[in-house]
Amino acid sequence: MDATANDVPSLFEVRGFPTLFWLPKNSKSKPVKYEGGREVDDFIKFIAKHATSELSGYDRSGNPKKTEL
């Protein structure tokens, strides 16, 4: 959502841009604010931790799964 062009629900506290929130599948009234880095690996770790289902190719810590050959 573009907070500069839309009214932001009071549930979300936006103080700067970009501001990212994770809305858990079964708890959308309790958003989790993202406060990590801005690198892809940082986003993957956050998503892997909070996703309902495990991310394909990653463990719950966001580390790539190793496949044995």
mmCIF file of N, CA and C in Angstrom, residues 3-4 8 11-20 33:
data_model
loop_
_atom_site.group_PDB
_atom_site.id
_atom_site.type_symbol
_atom_site.label_atom_id
_atom_site.label_comp_id
_atom_site.label_asym_id
_atom_site.label_seq_id
_atom_site.Cartn_x
_atom_site.Cartn_y
_atom_site.Cartn_z
ATOM 1 N N ALA A 3 1.423 4.496 1.373
ATOM 2 C CA ALA A 3 0.919 5.281 2.507
ATOM 3 C C ALA A 3 0.898 6.779 2.219
ATOM 4 N N THR A 4 1.549 7.205 1.139
ATOM 5 C CA THR A 4 1.493 8.625 0.790
ATOM 6 C C THR A 4 0.219 8.956 0.025
ATOM 7 N N VAL A 8 -3.816 5.026 6.072
ATOM 8 C CA VAL A 8 -3.234 3.831 6.680
ATOM 9 C C VAL A 8 -4.038 3.482 7.927
ATOM 10 N N LEU A 11 -3.875 0.379 12.920
ATOM 11 C CA LEU A 11 -3.165 -0.830 13.328
ATOM 12 C C LEU A 11 -1.690 -0.765 12.927
ATOM 13 N N PHE A 12 -1.398 -0.005 11.875
ATOM 14 C CA PHE A 12 -0.040 0.103 11.354
ATOM 15 C C PHE A 12 0.558 1.454 11.721
ATOM 16 N N GLU A 13 1.734 1.414 12.296
ATOM 17 C CA GLU A 13 2.425 2.657 12.648
ATOM 18 C C GLU A 13 3.527 2.904 11.622
ATOM 19 N N VAL A 14 3.326 3.896 10.785
ATOM 20 C CA VAL A 14 4.293 4.209 9.739
ATOM 21 C C VAL A 14 4.974 5.520 10.094
ATOM 22 N N ARG A 15 6.300 5.448 10.277
ATOM 23 C CA ARG A 15 7.071 6.652 10.615
ATOM 24 C C ARG A 15 8.067 7.010 9.525
ATOM 25 N N GLY A 16 8.291 6.095 8.614
ATOM 26 C CA GLY A 16 9.244 6.333 7.538
ATOM 27 C C GLY A 16 8.972 5.375 6.399
ATOM 28 N N PHE A 17 9.677 5.578 5.319
ATOM 29 C CA PHE A 17 9.460 4.751 4.137
ATOM 30 C C PHE A 17 10.778 4.137 3.694
ATOM 31 N N PRO A 18 10.821 2.900 3.299
ATOM 32 C CA PRO A 18 9.693 1.974 3.296
ATOM 33 C C PRO A 18 9.440 1.399 4.691
ATOM 34 N N THR A 19 8.201 1.096 4.985
ATOM 35 C CA THR A 19 7.805 0.400 6.209
ATOM 36 C C THR A 19 7.088 -0.869 5.770
ATOM 37 N N LEU A 20 7.560 -2.005 6.267
ATOM 38 C CA LEU A 20 6.998 -3.293 5.862
ATOM 39 C C LEU A 20 6.394 -4.009 7.058
ATOM 40 N N LYS A 33 6.030 -6.002 12.442
ATOM 41 C CA LYS A 33 6.791 -4.982 11.719
ATOM 42 C C LYS A 33 8.170 -5.521 11.365
#
